[in-house]
Amino acid sequence: MSPAASEGPAAPGPSAQVAAIVDDVRRELAGYPRQRLGATRPARRILGVLRSERIVPAGDVWHLGAILVRCDGPAAEGLLATGEILRARAEVRRGFAAESQRARAARAAAARRGGFAEGETVHVDAVPIDAARLAAEGASGPVGVAADGSLTVRWRRTGAAVPLRPYLTERIDLLEHPAPGA
């Protein structure tokens, strides 16, 4: 008997694992509220008039910590790394103590200009988890491949990698049973 035959079945590839996880999460969260995904459209001139930067709707997602799960589209492309999160706000003149506050307010106003409702949560420019990159390099964003071939996630850059499926199950449980006062 060859050594490869005694090792047991090989773990499915990253693409198949991502697709299976996304399908499972979509089934579990079908009735839960969604948040919106936004894509930045840079400022440009239209007929000589400057049109300000906008953040336009780019789909719906469920926010599960360091991971966003797309509500539609191909399952193998359904995981995204959480990027910038903001609330759409109307543009108003304010005094700011820091330039970062001014920039964040401008981004919130860009989301409002792009069609998001006042106060709506928007996930901007989230980065897709690339299954091909997972297979080739062992990581894509916060998702990695463990030595046994299973998928892991780092919820912080310096944090320990934890198994992805249990991580998402815990996040779903928090949605179903929020902590008191949350």
Short mmCIF file of C-alpha atoms in Angstrom, two decimals:
data_model
loop_
_atom_site.label_atom_id
_atom_site.label_comp_id
_atom_site.label_asym_id
_atom_site.label_seq_id
_atom_site.Cartn_x
_atom_site.Cartn_y
_atom_site.Cartn_z
CA MET A 1 0.00 0.00 0.00
CA SER A 2 1.42 3.38 -0.94
CA PRO A 3 1.96 6.11 1.70
CA ALA A 4 -0.46 8.44 -0.12
CA ALA A 5 -3.26 5.87 0.10
CA SER A 6 -2.83 5.48 3.88
CA GLU A 7 -3.20 9.23 4.52
CA GLY A 8 -6.95 9.18 3.89
CA PRO A 9 -8.99 11.45 1.64
CA ALA A 10 -7.40 14.71 0.60
CA ALA A 11 -9.02 17.93 1.84
CA PRO A 12 -11.02 19.74 -0.85
CA GLY A 13 -9.22 22.65 -2.49
CA PRO A 14 -9.65 26.22 -1.24
CA SER A 15 -12.12 27.11 -3.99
CA ALA A 16 -14.42 24.19 -3.10
CA GLN A 17 -14.13 24.99 0.62
CA VAL A 18 -14.96 28.67 0.06
CA ALA A 19 -17.98 27.75 -2.08
CA ALA A 20 -19.25 25.24 0.52
CA ILE A 21 -18.82 27.72 3.38
CA VAL A 22 -20.55 30.53 1.47
CA ASP A 23 -23.46 28.24 0.54
CA ASP A 24 -23.85 27.17 4.20
CA VAL A 25 -23.73 30.76 5.50
CA ARG A 26 -26.22 31.96 2.89
CA ARG A 27 -28.68 29.24 3.95
CA GLU A 28 -28.26 30.05 7.65
CA LEU A 29 -28.58 33.83 7.24
CA ALA A 30 -31.32 33.93 4.60
CA GLY A 31 -33.77 35.76 6.90
CA TYR A 32 -31.30 38.07 8.60
CA PRO A 33 -30.80 41.77 7.84
CA ARG A 34 -28.16 42.61 5.29
CA GLN A 35 -25.78 45.50 5.02
CA ARG A 36 -24.75 47.24 1.82
CA LEU A 37 -21.50 47.04 -0.05
CA GLY A 38 -20.22 50.21 -1.72
CA ALA A 39 -17.69 50.90 -4.46
CA THR A 40 -15.85 54.21 -4.81
CA ARG A 41 -16.35 56.19 -8.01
CA PRO A 42 -13.72 58.94 -8.30
CA ALA A 43 -14.53 62.58 -9.00
CA ARG A 44 -14.84 63.35 -12.71
CA ARG A 45 -15.98 65.99 -15.12
CA ILE A 46 -19.24 65.61 -17.01
CA LEU A 47 -19.77 68.24 -19.71
CA GLY A 48 -17.23 70.43 -17.95
CA VAL A 49 -18.92 70.21 -14.54
CA LEU A 50 -17.00 68.51 -11.74
CA ARG A 51 -18.93 65.64 -10.20
CA SER A 52 -17.72 64.81 -6.69
CA GLU A 53 -16.49 61.42 -5.59
CA ARG A 54 -19.35 59.02 -4.91
CA ILE A 55 -19.70 55.67 -3.21
CA VAL A 56 -22.30 53.67 -5.11
CA PRO A 57 -24.15 50.47 -4.13
CA ALA A 58 -22.34 47.28 -5.18
CA GLY A 59 -24.47 44.57 -3.56
CA ASP A 60 -25.59 43.25 -0.20
CA VAL A 61 -23.48 41.44 2.40
CA TRP A 62 -23.65 39.93 5.84
CA HIS A 63 -20.95 41.28 8.15
CA LEU A 64 -19.32 38.48 10.16
CA GLY A 65 -16.33 40.08 11.89
CA ALA A 66 -13.27 40.14 9.63
CA ILE A 67 -15.31 38.57 6.82
CA LEU A 68 -18.15 39.80 4.63
CA VAL A 69 -20.32 37.23 2.85
CA ARG A 70 -21.99 38.29 -0.39
CA CYS A 71 -25.71 37.57 -0.52
CA ASP A 72 -25.64 36.68 -4.22
CA GLY A 73 -23.30 35.78 -7.05
CA PRO A 74 -21.00 32.78 -7.42
CA ALA A 75 -20.35 31.08 -4.08
CA ALA A 76 -16.62 30.66 -4.83
CA GLU A 77 -16.39 34.48 -4.99
CA GLY A 78 -18.66 35.12 -2.01
CA LEU A 79 -16.10 35.94 0.71
CA LEU A 80 -14.65 39.42 1.14
CA ALA A 81 -12.24 40.91 3.66
CA THR A 82 -13.93 43.65 5.70
CA GLY A 83 -12.61 47.03 4.62
CA GLU A 84 -13.71 50.53 5.60
CA ILE A 85 -17.06 50.73 7.38
CA LEU A 86 -18.96 54.01 7.52
CA ARG A 87 -22.45 55.45 7.81
CA ALA A 88 -23.85 57.55 5.00
CA ARG A 89 -24.34 61.17 6.12
CA ALA A 90 -25.38 64.36 4.40
CA GLU A 91 -22.58 66.78 3.72
CA VAL A 92 -22.55 69.66 6.20
CA ARG A 93 -20.00 72.28 7.15
CA ARG A 94 -18.25 71.44 10.39
CA GLY A 95 -15.11 72.36 12.22
CA PHE A 96 -12.80 69.39 12.62
CA ALA A 97 -10.07 68.83 15.16
CA ALA A 98 -8.26 66.39 12.87
CA GLU A 99 -7.82 65.95 9.15
CA SER A 100 -8.78 62.27 9.50
CA GLN A 101 -12.21 63.35 10.79
CA ARG A 102 -12.62 65.60 7.75
CA ALA A 103 -11.66 62.78 5.39
CA ARG A 104 -14.06 60.34 7.08
CA ALA A 105 -16.92 62.88 6.90
CA ALA A 106 -16.17 63.40 3.20
CA ARG A 107 -16.36 59.62 2.62
CA ALA A 108 -19.69 59.44 4.50
CA ALA A 109 -21.02 62.28 2.33
CA ALA A 110 -19.80 60.47 -0.81
CA ALA A 111 -21.87 57.45 0.26
CA ARG A 112 -24.94 59.66 0.71
CA ARG A 113 -24.36 61.24 -2.74
CA GLY A 114 -24.02 57.75 -4.21
CA GLY A 115 -27.52 56.74 -3.19
CA PHE A 116 -27.29 55.32 0.33
CA ALA A 117 -29.92 56.34 2.89
CA GLU A 118 -29.01 58.69 5.73
CA GLY A 119 -27.37 56.68 8.52
CA GLU A 120 -27.13 53.47 6.48
CA THR A 121 -24.08 51.29 7.16
CA VAL A 122 -21.83 50.91 4.12
CA HIS A 123 -18.86 48.57 3.64
CA VAL A 124 -16.56 50.35 1.20
CA ASP A 125 -14.03 48.80 -1.16
CA ALA A 126 -13.98 45.38 0.51
CA VAL A 127 -11.33 43.07 -0.95
CA PRO A 128 -12.47 39.72 -2.40
CA ILE A 129 -10.90 36.56 -1.00
CA ASP A 130 -9.22 35.02 -4.04
CA ALA A 131 -9.47 31.21 -3.99
CA ALA A 132 -6.78 30.87 -6.68
CA ARG A 133 -4.40 32.95 -4.56
CA LEU A 134 -5.30 30.83 -1.51
CA ALA A 135 -4.30 27.71 -3.44
CA ALA A 136 -1.10 29.22 -4.87
CA GLU A 137 0.18 31.34 -1.96
CA GLY A 138 -1.66 29.96 1.07
CA ALA A 139 -3.37 33.27 1.95
CA SER A 140 -5.68 35.94 0.60
CA GLY A 141 -6.53 38.82 2.91
CA PRO A 142 -7.34 37.50 6.40
CA VAL A 143 -8.06 33.97 5.12
CA GLY A 144 -5.28 31.39 4.98
CA VAL A 145 -4.75 27.70 4.45
CA ALA A 146 -3.63 25.58 7.42
CA ALA A 147 -1.12 22.72 7.15
CA ASP A 148 -4.00 20.21 6.96
CA GLY A 149 -5.57 22.12 4.03
CA SER A 150 -8.45 23.63 6.00
CA LEU A 151 -9.20 27.36 5.83
CA THR A 152 -8.33 29.72 8.68
CA VAL A 153 -8.97 33.39 9.42
CA ARG A 154 -7.05 36.07 11.29
CA TRP A 155 -9.43 38.62 12.74
CA ARG A 156 -6.42 40.91 13.32
CA ARG A 157 -3.16 41.09 11.39
CA THR A 158 -1.17 40.10 14.48
CA GLY A 159 -3.78 37.67 15.83
CA ALA A 160 -3.63 33.90 15.76
CA ALA A 161 -5.23 32.06 12.86
CA VAL A 162 -8.43 30.24 13.84
CA PRO A 163 -10.45 27.74 11.77
CA LEU A 164 -12.75 29.67 9.41
CA ARG A 165 -15.91 27.57 9.68
CA PRO A 166 -16.12 27.67 13.53
CA TYR A 167 -15.27 31.39 13.44
CA LEU A 168 -18.21 32.07 11.11
CA THR A 169 -20.50 29.79 13.17
CA GLU A 170 -19.65 31.84 16.28
CA ARG A 171 -20.35 35.11 14.44
CA ILE A 172 -23.69 33.77 13.18
CA ASP A 173 -24.58 32.73 16.73
CA LEU A 174 -23.85 36.30 17.88
CA LEU A 175 -26.28 37.58 15.22
CA GLU A 176 -28.95 35.11 16.36
CA HIS A 177 -28.37 35.71 20.08
CA PRO A 178 -26.82 39.16 20.58
CA ALA A 179 -25.15 39.96 23.87
CA PRO A 180 -27.29 42.03 26.28
CA GLY A 181 -26.97 45.71 25.48
CA ALA A 182 -25.52 45.11 22.01
#
